[in-house]
Short mmCIF file of N, CA and C in Angstrom, two decimals:
data_model
loop_
_atom_site.label_atom_id
_atom_site.label_comp_id
_atom_site.label_asym_id
_atom_site.label_seq_id
_atom_site.Cartn_x
_atom_site.Cartn_y
_atom_site.Cartn_z
N UNK U 138 104.18 95.94 93.88
CA UNK U 138 104.54 97.29 94.27
C UNK U 138 103.86 98.29 93.33
N UNK U 139 103.34 99.35 93.90
CA UNK U 139 102.67 100.40 93.14
C UNK U 139 103.74 101.37 92.62
N UNK U 140 103.84 101.56 91.30
CA UNK U 140 104.83 102.52 90.80
C UNK U 140 104.46 103.95 91.19
N UNK U 141 105.46 104.80 91.44
CA UNK U 141 105.17 106.19 91.80
C UNK U 141 104.27 106.89 90.78
N UNK U 142 104.39 106.52 89.52
CA UNK U 142 103.54 107.14 88.48
C UNK U 142 102.06 106.90 88.77
N UNK U 143 101.73 105.76 89.39
CA UNK U 143 100.33 105.46 89.69
C UNK U 143 99.76 106.45 90.71
N UNK U 144 100.57 106.85 91.67
CA UNK U 144 100.12 107.83 92.67
C UNK U 144 99.91 109.19 92.02
N UNK U 145 100.76 109.55 91.07
CA UNK U 145 100.60 110.83 90.36
C UNK U 145 99.30 110.81 89.56
N UNK U 146 99.04 109.72 88.84
CA UNK U 146 97.81 109.63 88.05
C UNK U 146 96.58 109.70 88.94
N UNK U 147 96.62 109.04 90.08
CA UNK U 147 95.49 109.09 91.00
C UNK U 147 95.28 110.50 91.54
N UNK U 148 96.35 111.18 91.90
CA UNK U 148 96.25 112.57 92.38
C UNK U 148 95.72 113.48 91.28
N UNK U 149 96.11 113.23 90.04
CA UNK U 149 95.64 114.01 88.90
C UNK U 149 94.13 113.88 88.78
N UNK U 150 93.62 112.64 88.88
CA UNK U 150 92.17 112.44 88.80
C UNK U 150 91.45 113.09 89.97
N UNK U 151 92.04 113.04 91.15
CA UNK U 151 91.41 113.70 92.30
C UNK U 151 91.31 115.20 92.07
N UNK U 152 92.34 115.80 91.45
CA UNK U 152 92.29 117.23 91.13
C UNK U 152 91.20 117.53 90.12
N UNK U 153 91.01 116.63 89.15
CA UNK U 153 89.92 116.79 88.18
C UNK U 153 88.58 116.73 88.92
N UNK U 154 88.42 115.74 89.78
CA UNK U 154 87.14 115.53 90.47
C UNK U 154 86.77 116.70 91.38
N UNK U 155 87.76 117.34 91.98
CA UNK U 155 87.49 118.48 92.88
C UNK U 155 87.58 119.81 92.14
N UNK U 156 87.88 119.72 90.83
CA UNK U 156 88.04 120.91 89.98
C UNK U 156 89.06 121.88 90.55
N UNK U 157 90.15 121.30 91.06
CA UNK U 157 91.24 122.07 91.66
C UNK U 157 92.27 122.39 90.56
N UNK U 158 92.06 123.51 89.90
CA UNK U 158 92.90 123.87 88.76
C UNK U 158 94.36 124.02 89.14
N UNK U 159 94.65 124.67 90.24
CA UNK U 159 96.05 124.88 90.64
C UNK U 159 96.75 123.54 90.86
N UNK U 160 96.10 122.63 91.54
CA UNK U 160 96.71 121.31 91.79
C UNK U 160 96.85 120.52 90.48
N UNK U 161 95.82 120.58 89.62
CA UNK U 161 95.87 119.87 88.35
C UNK U 161 97.05 120.36 87.51
N UNK U 162 97.24 121.66 87.44
CA UNK U 162 98.34 122.21 86.65
C UNK U 162 99.68 121.85 87.27
N UNK U 163 99.77 121.84 88.59
CA UNK U 163 101.02 121.45 89.25
C UNK U 163 101.38 119.99 88.97
N UNK U 164 100.37 119.16 88.79
CA UNK U 164 100.58 117.74 88.51
C UNK U 164 100.75 117.45 87.02
N UNK U 165 100.70 118.49 86.19
CA UNK U 165 100.75 118.33 84.73
C UNK U 165 101.96 119.03 84.14
N UNK U 166 102.64 118.35 83.25
CA UNK U 166 103.73 118.96 82.50
C UNK U 166 103.18 120.18 81.75
N UNK U 167 103.93 121.28 81.69
CA UNK U 167 103.44 122.47 80.97
C UNK U 167 103.06 122.19 79.51
N UNK U 168 103.66 121.17 78.90
CA UNK U 168 103.36 120.81 77.51
C UNK U 168 102.55 119.53 77.43
N UNK U 169 101.74 119.25 78.45
CA UNK U 169 100.94 118.02 78.47
C UNK U 169 100.17 117.84 77.17
N UNK U 170 100.16 116.60 76.68
CA UNK U 170 99.34 116.27 75.51
C UNK U 170 98.05 115.66 76.02
N UNK U 171 96.93 116.20 75.56
CA UNK U 171 95.60 115.76 75.97
C UNK U 171 94.91 115.20 74.72
N UNK U 172 94.57 113.91 74.77
CA UNK U 172 93.97 113.25 73.62
C UNK U 172 92.55 112.83 73.98
N UNK U 173 91.61 113.25 73.16
CA UNK U 173 90.21 112.91 73.40
C UNK U 173 89.51 112.60 72.10
N UNK U 174 88.20 112.52 72.15
CA UNK U 174 87.43 112.16 70.96
C UNK U 174 87.61 113.12 69.79
N UNK U 175 88.01 114.35 70.07
CA UNK U 175 88.16 115.36 69.01
C UNK U 175 89.61 115.53 68.56
N UNK U 176 90.52 114.69 69.07
CA UNK U 176 91.92 114.79 68.67
C UNK U 176 92.82 115.19 69.82
N UNK U 177 93.98 115.76 69.50
CA UNK U 177 94.99 116.12 70.49
C UNK U 177 95.11 117.63 70.64
N UNK U 178 95.49 118.02 71.85
CA UNK U 178 95.80 119.42 72.15
C UNK U 178 96.90 119.40 73.21
N UNK U 179 97.58 120.53 73.38
CA UNK U 179 98.72 120.57 74.27
C UNK U 179 98.69 121.79 75.18
N UNK U 180 99.20 121.60 76.40
CA UNK U 180 99.51 122.71 77.28
C UNK U 180 98.53 122.99 78.39
N UNK U 181 99.03 123.78 79.35
CA UNK U 181 98.25 124.14 80.53
C UNK U 181 97.00 124.93 80.20
N UNK U 182 97.08 125.84 79.22
CA UNK U 182 95.90 126.67 78.90
C UNK U 182 94.75 125.80 78.41
N UNK U 183 95.05 124.82 77.57
CA UNK U 183 94.02 123.91 77.06
C UNK U 183 93.46 123.07 78.20
N UNK U 184 94.35 122.59 79.08
CA UNK U 184 93.91 121.77 80.22
C UNK U 184 93.01 122.57 81.15
N UNK U 185 93.38 123.79 81.47
CA UNK U 185 92.57 124.63 82.35
C UNK U 185 91.20 124.92 81.72
N UNK U 186 91.18 125.19 80.43
CA UNK U 186 89.91 125.42 79.73
C UNK U 186 89.04 124.18 79.79
N UNK U 187 89.63 123.02 79.53
CA UNK U 187 88.89 121.75 79.58
C UNK U 187 88.31 121.52 80.97
N UNK U 188 89.11 121.73 82.00
CA UNK U 188 88.63 121.52 83.36
C UNK U 188 87.43 122.41 83.67
N UNK U 189 87.48 123.66 83.20
CA UNK U 189 86.42 124.60 83.47
C UNK U 189 85.11 124.31 82.76
N UNK U 190 85.17 123.63 81.63
CA UNK U 190 83.94 123.39 80.89
C UNK U 190 83.48 121.95 80.84
N UNK U 191 84.36 120.98 81.09
CA UNK U 191 84.00 119.57 80.91
C UNK U 191 83.02 119.07 81.97
N UNK U 192 83.19 119.49 83.21
CA UNK U 192 82.30 119.02 84.26
C UNK U 192 82.42 117.53 84.50
N UNK U 193 83.60 116.96 84.26
CA UNK U 193 83.80 115.52 84.36
C UNK U 193 84.26 115.12 85.76
N UNK U 194 83.70 114.03 86.26
CA UNK U 194 84.25 113.38 87.45
C UNK U 194 84.53 111.93 87.07
N UNK U 195 85.60 111.40 87.65
CA UNK U 195 86.08 110.07 87.30
C UNK U 195 86.03 109.15 88.52
N UNK U 196 85.47 107.99 88.34
CA UNK U 196 85.45 106.97 89.39
C UNK U 196 86.30 105.81 88.88
N UNK U 197 87.49 105.68 89.43
CA UNK U 197 88.40 104.62 89.01
C UNK U 197 88.03 103.32 89.69
N UNK U 198 87.86 102.28 88.91
CA UNK U 198 87.52 100.96 89.43
C UNK U 198 88.66 99.96 89.28
N UNK U 199 89.49 100.16 88.26
CA UNK U 199 90.63 99.26 88.03
C UNK U 199 91.82 100.11 87.62
N UNK U 200 93.02 99.69 88.10
CA UNK U 200 94.25 100.40 87.77
C UNK U 200 95.29 99.41 87.24
N UNK U 201 96.03 99.86 86.25
CA UNK U 201 97.09 99.07 85.65
C UNK U 201 98.31 99.97 85.51
N UNK U 202 99.48 99.40 85.59
CA UNK U 202 100.65 100.23 85.40
C UNK U 202 101.94 99.47 85.35
N UNK U 203 102.89 100.10 84.67
CA UNK U 203 104.26 99.62 84.62
C UNK U 203 105.13 100.85 84.36
N UNK U 204 106.10 101.04 85.22
CA UNK U 204 107.03 102.17 85.08
C UNK U 204 106.24 103.49 85.02
N UNK U 205 106.35 104.21 83.91
CA UNK U 205 105.72 105.53 83.81
C UNK U 205 104.36 105.50 83.13
N UNK U 206 103.88 104.30 82.78
CA UNK U 206 102.63 104.17 82.03
C UNK U 206 101.54 103.62 82.94
N UNK U 207 100.42 104.32 83.00
CA UNK U 207 99.30 103.97 83.88
C UNK U 207 98.01 103.99 83.07
N UNK U 208 97.12 103.04 83.35
CA UNK U 208 95.78 103.05 82.77
C UNK U 208 94.78 102.87 83.90
N UNK U 209 93.77 103.72 83.91
CA UNK U 209 92.64 103.61 84.85
C UNK U 209 91.39 103.29 84.06
N UNK U 210 90.62 102.33 84.56
CA UNK U 210 89.33 102.02 83.97
C UNK U 210 88.24 102.29 84.98
N UNK U 211 87.12 102.81 84.54
CA UNK U 211 86.04 103.10 85.48
C UNK U 211 84.86 103.78 84.82
N UNK U 212 84.29 104.71 85.56
CA UNK U 212 83.08 105.40 85.14
C UNK U 212 83.34 106.90 85.09
N UNK U 213 82.88 107.52 84.02
CA UNK U 213 82.94 108.97 83.92
C UNK U 213 81.54 109.55 84.03
N UNK U 214 81.44 110.65 84.73
CA UNK U 214 80.16 111.35 84.86
C UNK U 214 80.37 112.81 84.49
N UNK U 215 79.48 113.32 83.67
CA UNK U 215 79.53 114.72 83.27
C UNK U 215 78.44 115.47 84.02
N UNK U 216 78.83 116.62 84.58
CA UNK U 216 77.93 117.40 85.44
C UNK U 216 77.64 118.74 84.79
N UNK U 217 76.41 119.22 84.99
CA UNK U 217 76.04 120.56 84.57
C UNK U 217 76.87 121.54 85.39
N UNK U 218 77.57 122.48 84.76
CA UNK U 218 78.44 123.39 85.51
C UNK U 218 77.70 124.32 86.47
N UNK U 219 76.42 124.56 86.23
CA UNK U 219 75.68 125.46 87.11
C UNK U 219 74.99 124.74 88.26
N UNK U 220 74.45 123.54 87.98
CA UNK U 220 73.68 122.84 89.02
C UNK U 220 74.41 121.64 89.61
N UNK U 221 75.47 121.19 88.95
CA UNK U 221 76.23 119.99 89.31
C UNK U 221 75.43 118.71 89.11
N UNK U 222 74.25 118.80 88.50
CA UNK U 222 73.45 117.61 88.22
C UNK U 222 74.17 116.77 87.16
N UNK U 223 74.08 115.46 87.28
CA UNK U 223 74.68 114.56 86.29
C UNK U 223 73.87 114.63 85.01
N UNK U 224 74.57 114.94 83.90
CA UNK U 224 73.90 115.06 82.60
C UNK U 224 74.31 113.94 81.65
N UNK U 225 75.24 113.10 82.07
CA UNK U 225 75.66 111.97 81.26
C UNK U 225 76.67 111.13 82.01
N UNK U 226 76.75 109.87 81.63
CA UNK U 226 77.75 108.99 82.23
C UNK U 226 78.07 107.86 81.28
N UNK U 227 79.26 107.32 81.41
CA UNK U 227 79.70 106.24 80.53
C UNK U 227 80.92 105.55 81.12
N UNK U 228 81.10 104.29 80.75
CA UNK U 228 82.34 103.60 81.07
C UNK U 228 83.43 104.24 80.23
N UNK U 229 84.61 104.43 80.82
CA UNK U 229 85.72 104.98 80.08
C UNK U 229 87.03 104.54 80.71
N UNK U 230 88.10 104.79 80.00
CA UNK U 230 89.43 104.48 80.49
C UNK U 230 90.36 105.63 80.15
N UNK U 231 91.37 105.82 80.99
CA UNK U 231 92.35 106.88 80.78
C UNK U 231 93.74 106.28 80.76
N UNK U 232 94.54 106.71 79.81
CA UNK U 232 95.93 106.27 79.67
C UNK U 232 96.81 107.47 80.02
N UNK U 233 97.70 107.28 80.99
CA UNK U 233 98.60 108.34 81.45
C UNK U 233 100.04 107.95 81.20
N UNK U 234 100.85 108.94 80.89
CA UNK U 234 102.30 108.78 80.92
C UNK U 234 102.84 109.86 81.85
N UNK U 235 103.59 109.43 82.84
CA UNK U 235 104.11 110.33 83.86
C UNK U 235 105.61 110.48 83.67
N UNK U 236 106.07 111.71 83.63
CA UNK U 236 107.49 112.02 83.48
C UNK U 236 107.87 113.08 84.50
N UNK U 237 108.91 112.83 85.26
CA UNK U 237 109.38 113.81 86.24
C UNK U 237 108.33 114.17 87.27
N UNK U 238 107.48 113.21 87.63
CA UNK U 238 106.47 113.45 88.65
C UNK U 238 105.24 114.21 88.17
N UNK U 239 105.11 114.40 86.86
CA UNK U 239 103.96 115.09 86.28
C UNK U 239 103.37 114.28 85.14
N UNK U 240 102.07 114.44 84.94
CA UNK U 240 101.41 113.80 83.80
C UNK U 240 101.83 114.56 82.55
N UNK U 241 102.46 113.85 81.61
CA UNK U 241 102.91 114.45 80.36
C UNK U 241 101.98 114.11 79.20
N UNK U 242 101.13 113.08 79.41
CA UNK U 242 100.24 112.60 78.35
C UNK U 242 99.03 111.98 79.02
N UNK U 243 97.85 112.32 78.52
CA UNK U 243 96.62 111.68 78.97
C UNK U 243 95.72 111.49 77.75
N UNK U 244 95.18 110.29 77.64
CA UNK U 244 94.27 109.98 76.54
C UNK U 244 93.05 109.28 77.09
N UNK U 245 91.89 109.65 76.59
CA UNK U 245 90.63 109.04 77.02
C UNK U 245 90.16 108.03 75.99
N UNK U 246 89.66 106.91 76.49
CA UNK U 246 89.13 105.85 75.64
C UNK U 246 87.75 105.45 76.15
N UNK U 247 86.92 104.99 75.25
CA UNK U 247 85.61 104.48 75.62
C UNK U 247 85.67 103.02 76.04
N UNK U 248 86.86 102.43 75.96
CA UNK U 248 87.00 101.00 76.17
C UNK U 248 88.32 100.71 76.88
N UNK U 249 88.27 100.00 78.00
CA UNK U 249 89.47 99.68 78.76
C UNK U 249 90.45 98.87 77.93
N UNK U 250 89.96 97.92 77.18
CA UNK U 250 90.84 97.07 76.36
C UNK U 250 91.65 97.92 75.37
N UNK U 251 91.02 98.89 74.74
CA UNK U 251 91.73 99.75 73.79
C UNK U 251 92.80 100.58 74.50
N UNK U 252 92.49 101.08 75.69
CA UNK U 252 93.47 101.87 76.45
C UNK U 252 94.67 101.01 76.83
N UNK U 253 94.40 99.80 77.30
CA UNK U 253 95.50 98.90 77.67
C UNK U 253 96.36 98.57 76.46
N UNK U 254 95.73 98.28 75.34
CA UNK U 254 96.47 97.95 74.13
C UNK U 254 97.35 99.11 73.69
N UNK U 255 96.79 100.30 73.67
CA UNK U 255 97.56 101.48 73.25
C UNK U 255 98.72 101.75 74.21
N UNK U 256 98.51 101.46 75.50
CA UNK U 256 99.54 101.71 76.51
C UNK U 256 100.58 100.59 76.56
N UNK U 257 100.32 99.47 75.89
CA UNK U 257 101.25 98.35 75.94
C UNK U 257 101.15 97.58 77.25
N UNK U 258 99.97 97.62 77.89
CA UNK U 258 99.74 96.93 79.15
C UNK U 258 98.72 95.82 78.95
N UNK U 259 98.62 94.93 79.94
CA UNK U 259 97.60 93.88 79.91
C UNK U 259 97.23 93.51 81.35
N UNK U 260 96.45 92.47 81.51
CA UNK U 260 95.96 92.07 82.83
C UNK U 260 97.08 91.79 83.83
N UNK U 261 98.24 91.36 83.34
CA UNK U 261 99.35 91.08 84.26
C UNK U 261 99.90 92.36 84.90
N UNK U 262 99.51 93.51 84.37
CA UNK U 262 99.94 94.80 84.91
C UNK U 262 98.93 95.41 85.88
N UNK U 263 97.94 94.62 86.30
CA UNK U 263 96.92 95.13 87.24
C UNK U 263 97.59 95.53 88.55
N UNK U 264 97.12 96.64 89.10
CA UNK U 264 97.60 97.14 90.40
C UNK U 264 96.51 96.91 91.43
N UNK U 265 96.90 96.58 92.63
CA UNK U 265 95.92 96.37 93.70
C UNK U 265 95.86 97.56 94.61
#
């Protein structure tokens, strides 16, 4: 069975991919914690700023989850904001915690194994 949190995380990524700020904010806790290579930041203002400048699209290839904790593994692509041309790509993983139907925590990892370990998940938590 797919936990409801998995559907929220998938919708969150779709909002990122379409750069739909209103939908992304609606799917995010107002005090969302965003963890990336430069550390942690919190809140809708930071998330909206990130969405506007990151140019990231996510292609999820594998999903894992239990209760409110979800991990997606796949490919990230960064796009030039003016031309939409791909300017970089890499394998990455995202760790989500969903509370009350909203993403309350998201962390990016360069390695699926590290994301799973941090989330307390493993291969037995794979979602189909």
